[in-house]
Each structure stands twice: as structure tokens, then as C-alpha cells.
mmCIF file of C-alpha atoms in Angstrom:
data_model
loop_
_atom_site.group_PDB
_atom_site.id
_atom_site.type_symbol
_atom_site.label_atom_id
_atom_site.label_comp_id
_atom_site.label_asym_id
_atom_site.label_seq_id
_atom_site.Cartn_x
_atom_site.Cartn_y
_atom_site.Cartn_z
ATOM 1 C CA UNK Q 1 -4.123 -13.351 -5.052
ATOM 2 C CA UNK Q 2 -4.029 -14.329 -8.736
ATOM 3 C CA UNK Q 3 -5.505 -12.416 -11.654
ATOM 4 C CA UNK Q 4 -7.273 -13.961 -14.686
ATOM 5 C CA UNK Q 5 -3.911 -14.400 -16.431
ATOM 6 C CA UNK Q 6 -2.829 -16.666 -13.563
ATOM 7 C CA UNK Q 7 -0.116 -14.247 -12.489
ATOM 8 C CA UNK Q 8 0.666 -13.658 -8.836
ATOM 9 C CA UNK Q 9 -0.160 -10.140 -7.729
ATOM 10 C CA UNK Q 10 2.667 -8.296 -5.963
ATOM 11 C CA UNK Q 11 2.931 -5.167 -3.829
ATOM 12 C CA UNK Q 12 6.398 -3.596 -3.533
ATOM 13 C CA UNK Q 13 7.374 -1.902 -0.260
ATOM 14 C CA UNK Q 14 10.395 0.398 -0.011
ATOM 15 C CA UNK Q 15 11.536 1.497 3.452
ATOM 16 C CA UNK Q 16 14.233 4.095 4.029
ATOM 17 C CA UNK Q 17 15.135 7.637 4.956
ATOM 18 C CA UNK Q 18 14.175 9.354 1.660
ATOM 19 C CA UNK Q 19 16.221 12.318 2.844
ATOM 20 C CA UNK Q 20 15.273 13.650 0.342
ATOM 21 C CA UNK Q 21 13.489 11.384 -2.123
ATOM 22 C CA UNK Q 22 15.218 11.406 -5.531
ATOM 23 C CA UNK Q 23 14.433 10.328 -9.067
ATOM 24 C CA UNK Q 24 16.524 7.228 -8.407
ATOM 25 C CA UNK Q 25 14.193 6.143 -5.610
ATOM 26 C CA UNK Q 26 11.309 6.329 -8.070
ATOM 27 C CA UNK Q 27 13.298 4.458 -10.720
ATOM 28 C CA UNK Q 28 13.718 1.507 -8.325
ATOM 29 C CA UNK Q 29 10.000 0.878 -8.523
ATOM 30 C CA UNK Q 30 9.920 1.006 -12.313
ATOM 31 C CA UNK Q 31 12.939 -1.289 -12.641
ATOM 32 C CA UNK Q 32 11.446 -3.815 -10.230
ATOM 33 C CA UNK Q 33 8.056 -3.713 -11.925
ATOM 34 C CA UNK Q 34 9.559 -4.272 -15.383
ATOM 35 C CA UNK Q 35 11.661 -7.178 -14.120
ATOM 36 C CA UNK Q 36 8.793 -8.957 -12.370
ATOM 37 C CA UNK Q 37 6.457 -8.489 -15.327
ATOM 38 C CA UNK Q 38 9.088 -9.827 -17.731
ATOM 39 C CA UNK Q 39 9.233 -13.096 -15.769
ATOM 40 C CA UNK Q 40 5.667 -13.725 -16.872
ATOM 41 C CA UNK Q 41 4.805 -14.850 -13.335
ATOM 42 C CA UNK Q 42 3.897 -11.620 -11.556
ATOM 43 C CA UNK Q 43 1.597 -8.635 -11.837
ATOM 44 C CA UNK Q 44 2.761 -5.650 -9.762
ATOM 45 C CA UNK Q 45 -0.346 -3.809 -8.595
ATOM 46 C CA UNK Q 46 1.037 -1.290 -6.116
ATOM 47 C CA UNK Q 47 4.195 0.322 -4.783
ATOM 48 C CA UNK Q 48 4.490 1.739 -1.274
ATOM 49 C CA UNK Q 49 7.075 4.233 0.000
ATOM 50 C CA UNK Q 50 7.440 4.132 3.786
ATOM 51 C CA UNK Q 51 9.796 6.809 5.170
ATOM 52 C CA UNK Q 52 11.465 5.946 8.463
ATOM 53 C CA UNK Q 53 10.530 7.871 11.606
ATOM 54 C CA UNK Q 54 12.651 10.479 13.352
ATOM 55 C CA UNK Q 55 13.480 7.976 16.102
ATOM 56 C CA UNK Q 56 15.822 6.171 13.709
ATOM 57 C CA UNK Q 57 18.386 8.822 14.703
ATOM 58 C CA UNK Q 58 20.381 8.649 11.486
ATOM 59 C CA UNK Q 59 22.854 11.473 10.978
ATOM 60 C CA UNK Q 60 21.462 14.337 8.854
ATOM 61 C CA UNK Q 61 17.898 12.992 9.077
ATOM 62 C CA UNK Q 62 15.460 15.909 8.846
ATOM 63 C CA UNK Q 63 11.898 15.865 10.166
ATOM 64 C CA UNK Q 64 9.692 13.007 8.989
ATOM 65 C CA UNK Q 65 6.897 15.466 8.211
ATOM 66 C CA UNK Q 66 9.081 17.112 5.556
ATOM 67 C CA UNK Q 67 10.320 13.797 4.164
ATOM 68 C CA UNK Q 68 6.789 12.382 3.900
ATOM 69 C CA UNK Q 69 5.519 15.546 2.227
ATOM 70 C CA UNK Q 70 8.337 15.455 -0.333
ATOM 71 C CA UNK Q 71 7.648 11.778 -1.060
ATOM 72 C CA UNK Q 72 3.970 12.561 -1.630
ATOM 73 C CA UNK Q 73 4.881 15.394 -3.977
ATOM 74 C CA UNK Q 74 7.242 13.070 -5.862
ATOM 75 C CA UNK Q 75 4.537 10.441 -6.424
ATOM 76 C CA UNK Q 76 1.661 12.773 -7.346
ATOM 77 C CA UNK Q 77 1.907 11.775 -11.000
ATOM 78 C CA UNK Q 78 2.206 8.028 -10.338
ATOM 79 C CA UNK Q 79 -0.844 5.831 -10.809
ATOM 80 C CA UNK Q 80 0.581 2.950 -8.778
ATOM 81 C CA UNK Q 81 3.206 4.192 -6.278
ATOM 82 C CA UNK Q 82 1.920 5.818 -3.079
ATOM 83 C CA UNK Q 83 3.314 7.030 0.240
ATOM 84 C CA UNK Q 84 2.346 5.572 3.613
ATOM 85 C CA UNK Q 85 3.129 7.556 6.764
ATOM 86 C CA UNK Q 86 2.341 4.880 9.377
ATOM 87 C CA UNK Q 87 5.993 4.014 10.027
ATOM 88 C CA UNK Q 88 7.109 7.641 10.154
ATOM 89 C CA UNK Q 89 4.362 8.559 12.629
ATOM 90 C CA UNK Q 90 5.479 6.068 15.281
ATOM 91 C CA UNK Q 91 7.132 7.433 18.418
ATOM 92 C CA UNK Q 92 9.726 4.645 18.421
ATOM 93 C CA UNK Q 93 11.849 3.246 15.622
ATOM 94 C CA UNK Q 94 10.378 0.081 14.110
ATOM 95 C CA UNK Q 95 12.257 -2.810 12.574
ATOM 96 C CA UNK Q 96 11.605 -3.264 8.857
ATOM 97 C CA UNK Q 97 10.001 -6.626 9.603
ATOM 98 C CA UNK Q 98 7.303 -4.961 11.705
ATOM 99 C CA UNK Q 99 6.560 -2.563 8.849
ATOM 100 C CA UNK Q 100 6.211 -5.521 6.480
ATOM 101 C CA UNK Q 101 3.876 -7.251 8.938
ATOM 102 C CA UNK Q 102 1.751 -4.120 9.241
ATOM 103 C CA UNK Q 103 1.309 -3.793 5.482
ATOM 104 C CA UNK Q 104 0.653 -7.499 5.110
ATOM 105 C CA UNK Q 105 -2.100 -7.166 7.685
ATOM 106 C CA UNK Q 106 -3.597 -4.231 5.767
ATOM 107 C CA UNK Q 107 -3.613 -6.274 2.563
ATOM 108 C CA UNK Q 108 -5.130 -9.244 4.361
ATOM 109 C CA UNK Q 109 -7.863 -7.180 5.998
ATOM 110 C CA UNK Q 110 -8.833 -5.585 2.682
ATOM 111 C CA UNK Q 111 -9.245 -8.995 1.009
ATOM 112 C CA UNK Q 112 -12.583 -10.805 1.334
ATOM 113 C CA UNK Q 113 -12.488 -13.896 3.585
ATOM 114 C CA UNK Q 114 -9.491 -12.457 5.431
ATOM 115 C CA UNK Q 115 -9.274 -10.320 8.550
ATOM 116 C CA UNK Q 116 -6.640 -8.833 10.827
ATOM 117 C CA UNK Q 117 -7.010 -11.701 13.245
ATOM 118 C CA UNK Q 118 -5.597 -14.072 10.628
ATOM 119 C CA UNK Q 119 -2.461 -12.018 10.058
ATOM 120 C CA UNK Q 120 0.945 -12.317 11.675
ATOM 121 C CA UNK Q 121 1.090 -10.141 14.820
ATOM 122 C CA UNK Q 122 3.372 -7.095 14.823
ATOM 123 C CA UNK Q 123 4.838 -8.248 18.128
ATOM 124 C CA UNK Q 124 5.529 -11.941 18.512
ATOM 125 C CA UNK Q 125 3.466 -13.565 21.261
ATOM 126 C CA UNK Q 126 5.009 -15.308 24.233
ATOM 127 C CA UNK Q 127 7.520 -14.044 26.723
ATOM 128 C CA UNK Q 128 8.240 -10.372 27.242
ATOM 129 C CA UNK Q 129 10.125 -8.629 24.440
ATOM 130 C CA UNK Q 130 13.211 -8.048 26.572
ATOM 131 C CA UNK Q 131 13.605 -11.772 27.101
ATOM 132 C CA UNK Q 132 13.524 -12.420 23.346
ATOM 133 C CA UNK Q 133 15.873 -9.654 22.246
ATOM 134 C CA UNK Q 134 18.322 -11.932 20.448
ATOM 135 C CA UNK Q 135 16.717 -15.353 20.620
ATOM 136 C CA UNK Q 136 16.609 -17.049 17.219
ATOM 137 C CA UNK Q 137 13.139 -18.109 16.113
ATOM 138 C CA UNK Q 138 12.866 -20.159 12.885
ATOM 139 C CA UNK Q 139 10.893 -18.445 10.136
ATOM 140 C CA UNK Q 140 8.614 -21.467 9.763
ATOM 141 C CA UNK Q 141 7.029 -20.587 13.103
ATOM 142 C CA UNK Q 142 5.637 -17.483 11.435
ATOM 143 C CA UNK Q 143 4.685 -18.841 8.030
ATOM 144 C CA UNK Q 144 1.720 -16.982 6.567
ATOM 145 C CA UNK Q 145 -1.437 -18.852 7.460
ATOM 146 C CA UNK Q 146 -3.529 -20.507 4.717
ATOM 147 C CA UNK Q 147 -6.274 -17.928 5.312
ATOM 148 C CA UNK Q 148 -3.987 -15.118 4.153
ATOM 149 C CA UNK Q 149 -2.412 -16.776 1.123
ATOM 150 C CA UNK Q 150 -5.028 -15.204 -1.144
ATOM 151 C CA UNK Q 151 -3.663 -11.699 -0.661
ATOM 152 C CA UNK Q 152 -1.046 -10.144 -2.972
ATOM 153 C CA UNK Q 153 2.546 -11.005 -2.167
ATOM 154 C CA UNK Q 154 4.326 -8.205 -0.304
ATOM 155 C CA UNK Q 155 7.989 -7.908 -1.270
ATOM 156 C CA UNK Q 156 10.656 -5.604 0.126
ATOM 157 C CA UNK Q 157 12.174 -3.396 -2.570
ATOM 158 C CA UNK Q 158 15.729 -2.254 -1.919
ATOM 159 C CA UNK Q 159 19.136 -1.486 -3.325
ATOM 160 C CA UNK Q 160 22.156 -3.761 -3.023
ATOM 161 C CA UNK Q 161 23.387 -1.659 -0.099
ATOM 162 C CA UNK Q 162 20.424 -2.790 2.007
ATOM 163 C CA UNK Q 163 21.024 -6.439 1.117
ATOM 164 C CA UNK Q 164 24.682 -6.158 2.062
ATOM 165 C CA UNK Q 165 23.789 -4.335 5.292
ATOM 166 C CA UNK Q 166 22.420 -7.673 6.504
ATOM 167 C CA UNK Q 167 26.059 -8.474 7.241
ATOM 168 C CA UNK Q 168 26.676 -5.448 9.501
ATOM 169 C CA UNK Q 169 26.940 -6.681 13.094
ATOM 170 C CA UNK Q 170 23.955 -5.842 15.325
ATOM 171 C CA UNK Q 171 22.129 -3.824 12.639
ATOM 172 C CA UNK Q 172 19.665 -6.613 11.816
ATOM 173 C CA UNK Q 173 18.427 -9.567 13.848
ATOM 174 C CA UNK Q 174 18.932 -12.938 12.170
ATOM 175 C CA UNK Q 175 15.354 -14.012 12.815
ATOM 176 C CA UNK Q 176 14.086 -10.805 11.191
ATOM 177 C CA UNK Q 177 16.163 -11.336 8.047
ATOM 178 C CA UNK Q 178 15.009 -14.951 7.874
ATOM 179 C CA UNK Q 179 11.346 -14.019 8.127
ATOM 180 C CA UNK Q 180 11.721 -11.240 5.558
ATOM 181 C CA UNK Q 181 13.307 -13.434 2.892
ATOM 182 C CA UNK Q 182 11.308 -16.586 3.703
ATOM 183 C CA UNK Q 183 7.821 -15.112 4.049
ATOM 184 C CA UNK Q 184 7.992 -12.020 1.848
ATOM 185 C CA UNK Q 185 11.050 -11.909 -0.366
ATOM 186 C CA UNK Q 186 13.336 -9.203 -1.728
ATOM 187 C CA UNK Q 187 13.534 -7.366 -5.013
ATOM 188 C CA UNK Q 188 17.047 -5.941 -4.992
ATOM 189 C CA UNK Q 189 18.283 -3.452 -7.607
ATOM 190 C CA UNK Q 190 21.967 -4.006 -8.380
ATOM 191 C CA UNK Q 191 24.560 -2.580 -10.720
ATOM 192 C CA UNK Q 192 27.110 -4.183 -13.022
ATOM 193 C CA UNK Q 193 30.050 -5.410 -10.972
ATOM 194 C CA UNK Q 194 28.039 -5.495 -7.767
ATOM 195 C CA UNK Q 195 28.721 -8.362 -5.355
ATOM 196 C CA UNK Q 196 25.107 -9.031 -4.368
ATOM 197 C CA UNK Q 197 25.153 -12.556 -5.813
ATOM 198 C CA UNK Q 198 28.407 -13.305 -3.991
ATOM 199 C CA UNK Q 199 26.942 -11.950 -0.754
ATOM 200 C CA UNK Q 200 23.988 -14.332 -1.080
ATOM 201 C CA UNK Q 201 26.313 -17.239 -1.870
ATOM 202 C CA UNK Q 202 28.361 -16.599 1.264
ATOM 203 C CA UNK Q 203 25.295 -16.634 3.539
ATOM 204 C CA UNK Q 204 23.785 -20.062 4.256
ATOM 205 C CA UNK Q 205 20.485 -18.498 5.268
ATOM 206 C CA UNK Q 206 20.178 -16.256 2.194
ATOM 207 C CA UNK Q 207 21.280 -19.118 -0.044
ATOM 208 C CA UNK Q 208 18.530 -21.294 1.387
ATOM 209 C CA UNK Q 209 15.970 -18.697 0.266
ATOM 210 C CA UNK Q 210 17.756 -17.510 -2.889
ATOM 211 C CA UNK Q 211 14.702 -18.223 -5.053
ATOM 212 C CA UNK Q 212 12.844 -15.580 -3.057
ATOM 213 C CA UNK Q 213 15.525 -12.933 -3.672
ATOM 214 C CA UNK Q 214 15.188 -11.261 -7.069
ATOM 215 C CA UNK Q 215 18.325 -9.458 -8.229
ATOM 216 C CA UNK Q 216 17.499 -6.825 -10.831
ATOM 217 C CA UNK Q 217 20.465 -5.416 -12.725
ATOM 218 C CA UNK Q 218 20.324 -1.702 -13.497
ATOM 219 C CA UNK Q 219 21.736 -1.400 -16.998
ATOM 220 C CA UNK Q 220 21.099 2.325 -17.378
ATOM 221 C CA UNK Q 221 23.204 3.344 -14.428
ATOM 222 C CA UNK Q 222 22.201 6.249 -12.226
ATOM 223 C CA UNK Q 223 24.443 7.463 -9.441
ATOM 224 C CA UNK Q 224 21.972 9.867 -7.818
ATOM 225 C CA UNK Q 225 21.867 9.590 -4.033
ATOM 226 C CA UNK Q 226 20.275 11.577 -1.221
ATOM 227 C CA UNK Q 227 23.742 12.185 0.223
ATOM 228 C CA UNK Q 228 24.932 13.812 -3.003
ATOM 229 C CA UNK Q 229 21.737 15.853 -3.270
ATOM 230 C CA UNK Q 230 22.271 17.233 0.248
ATOM 231 C CA UNK Q 231 25.914 18.003 -0.548
ATOM 232 C CA UNK Q 232 24.933 19.943 -3.653
ATOM 233 C CA UNK Q 233 22.339 21.919 -1.707
ATOM 234 C CA UNK Q 234 24.846 22.820 1.020
ATOM 235 C CA UNK Q 235 27.137 24.168 -1.682
ATOM 236 C CA UNK Q 236 24.414 26.167 -3.407
ATOM 237 C CA UNK Q 237 24.485 23.967 -6.515
ATOM 238 C CA UNK Q 238 21.510 23.065 -8.702
ATOM 239 C CA UNK Q 239 19.621 19.805 -8.147
ATOM 240 C CA UNK Q 240 17.279 20.314 -11.091
ATOM 241 C CA UNK Q 241 16.518 17.008 -12.909
ATOM 242 C CA UNK Q 242 17.927 15.014 -9.977
ATOM 243 C CA UNK Q 243 14.732 15.220 -7.930
ATOM 244 C CA UNK Q 244 11.150 15.881 -9.074
ATOM 245 C CA UNK Q 245 10.498 19.589 -9.664
ATOM 246 C CA UNK Q 246 7.881 19.714 -6.895
ATOM 247 C CA UNK Q 247 10.410 18.308 -4.421
ATOM 248 C CA UNK Q 248 13.052 20.819 -5.490
ATOM 249 C CA UNK Q 249 10.579 23.682 -5.043
ATOM 250 C CA UNK Q 250 9.585 22.401 -1.591
ATOM 251 C CA UNK Q 251 13.219 22.138 -0.478
ATOM 252 C CA UNK Q 252 13.928 25.673 -1.657
ATOM 253 C CA UNK Q 253 10.769 27.072 -0.053
ATOM 254 C CA UNK Q 254 11.586 25.582 3.353
ATOM 255 C CA UNK Q 255 15.397 25.833 3.092
ATOM 256 C CA UNK Q 256 15.604 22.246 4.304
ATOM 257 C CA UNK Q 257 19.218 21.222 3.849
ATOM 258 C CA UNK Q 258 22.076 23.203 5.344
ATOM 259 C CA UNK Q 259 25.338 22.605 7.225
ATOM 260 C CA UNK Q 260 23.275 22.701 10.423
ATOM 261 C CA UNK Q 261 20.812 20.032 9.266
ATOM 262 C CA UNK Q 262 23.714 17.848 8.108
ATOM 263 C CA UNK Q 263 25.006 17.812 11.676
ATOM 264 C CA UNK Q 264 21.698 16.634 13.104
ATOM 265 C CA UNK Q 265 22.070 13.457 15.206
ATOM 266 C CA UNK Q 266 25.854 13.678 15.001
ATOM 267 C CA UNK Q 267 27.308 11.451 17.694
ATOM 268 C CA UNK Q 268 23.963 9.761 18.348
ATOM 269 C CA UNK Q 269 23.947 5.966 18.130
ATOM 270 C CA UNK Q 270 21.671 4.591 15.416
ATOM 271 C CA UNK Q 271 18.389 3.238 16.821
ATOM 272 C CA UNK Q 272 18.970 -0.439 15.856
ATOM 273 C CA UNK Q 273 22.355 -0.395 17.585
ATOM 274 C CA UNK Q 274 20.859 1.297 20.654
ATOM 275 C CA UNK Q 275 18.191 -1.403 20.800
ATOM 276 C CA UNK Q 276 20.776 -4.160 20.534
ATOM 277 C CA UNK Q 277 22.838 -2.607 23.328
ATOM 278 C CA UNK Q 278 19.784 -2.383 25.595
ATOM 279 C CA UNK Q 279 18.912 -5.986 24.833
ATOM 280 C CA UNK Q 280 22.399 -7.133 25.788
ATOM 281 C CA UNK Q 281 22.242 -5.233 29.097
ATOM 282 C CA UNK Q 282 18.825 -6.708 29.899
ATOM 283 C CA UNK Q 283 20.053 -10.224 29.151
ATOM 284 C CA UNK Q 284 22.998 -9.695 31.487
ATOM 285 C CA UNK Q 285 20.628 -8.749 34.329
ATOM 286 C CA UNK Q 286 18.405 -11.834 33.887
#
């Protein structure tokens, strides 16, 4: 969709644990919005925070209901960033690509002359899922159809750590990464001295789609992280000004982070790795 100024409208989607959400998470949206607007090509109309579900099984991950509530409290004052709980409400962990497809479908269905039937399906058609666990499917097979090209572009907003996690064995499927960067694109917040550009250079697939990967350098550095927030809370230290005041009050009211919560899911294999292992076993039995 293009506005009267002939700028492409963009929706930014951030997926993650948000355990808890911090001021840095919110800053990612502002940094990305400023960057895209300064290109003169884009108009960012919405930001979406999508907390991962409990089935992700990440160590220290507290209940999705608390994480979603904190994210909503953190964005109460924003006129363009909102929280969506669809991903977090699913019984099973969902790949980031499926979350992108879902939100693309929502955008398509809310645009005149488009409907859900024109959008890319959440589950690829064809043979049973277990038979396609690791089969490479070129992104061009799932190019957005002409009927949906009028909707705003949906881009995945992330930090450099997410980009570099593409290289962790079995964490992402190659066909998923290809479809994400080819059909949607990334807006990646980096820091001075970061190797994000080198990581893209060393990947033939990412290099092929480098024009769809926007690297945004964070000049006013901020080292806030959810891990450090949880550590401070376990030690009884203040987190004021590191998270929104409403989030801090909610954490204190519900006593959310403790040594016990930090041990949650300890020894449990991360959901993507579990799924990969199951896929390998199923392939061996075929």
C-alpha cells in the first residue's frame, strides 16, 4: 500500500520472549522507524510486539500471560506500537515464519479487494508436514500473490543476535529464513563493531537478498537486556528507568522473577531443536 507521498507503508513485527519487556525493546521500534523514514521511501504505520508462547521452553521463561500483560502495560502510551497475543496463546510453539504469515494475512484481509483466501497459508500445502520437515523449498514458490501486493509491507524487526542466530545449527530451517528475507525483509538493529554485515556477506542466501535486510546502527548505545533485568531482580536491586514504571510495578506486585523462576525449563530442550530432532527421527522411519 502506498500513501499520497508515494511512500511504501510498513508494519514492523518483533517476535521474542520479552521476559520481561524493557525500554530497549521499545527503543528498537523507534530506531527502526526513524531509519526507514529517513530513507524517504517508507512510512511506518504500525509496530507489533508478539511474545512467544510457553511451549518455546526457553530457560527462565515465565508465563506468557504475565509477559503479554507487561508488554501491554509498556505500550499503553504508544500511539503506534501494540501487542498481539495470538502467538503466545497457541498450544504449540510456532516458527517465526508462521507468525509473519498470520500477520500478513490479517493485513491482507483488512485491505479492500483482498481476503484471507489470497494470502499465503500458515501451513504449506502438499504432503504431510512430517515428510517436509527439512526439505528445501525455494522462496519463489511462496511469493506474495499480486492480489496482496497492495497491503503494507510486513518486516521482521530484530537485533543483530537474531540475525546471527540464523547460523546456529537446527535452530532455523533454511527455507524459513529464505522466505522471511525474500518475501518480508528484516530491519536489524546493530551496534558499532557488530559483525552483522560480515555475517550477511558470508551467507550466499542472505547476500542474495541483502537489499531486503536493513541494518540500523544504534549510535546511542543501550546495554539493557531482559537477562540483566532478571539478574538485578534476583539480587534485590532496582530496575527503575530500565523498564517502564508500569512494568516495574507489575513485577513487584506479582513477585515474578526469583531464583526459582530462573530455573524454569532448566534441562529442557528448546522447542525448535526438539522439532528438528523429531523430524530427523520421522525421516529415518520413512
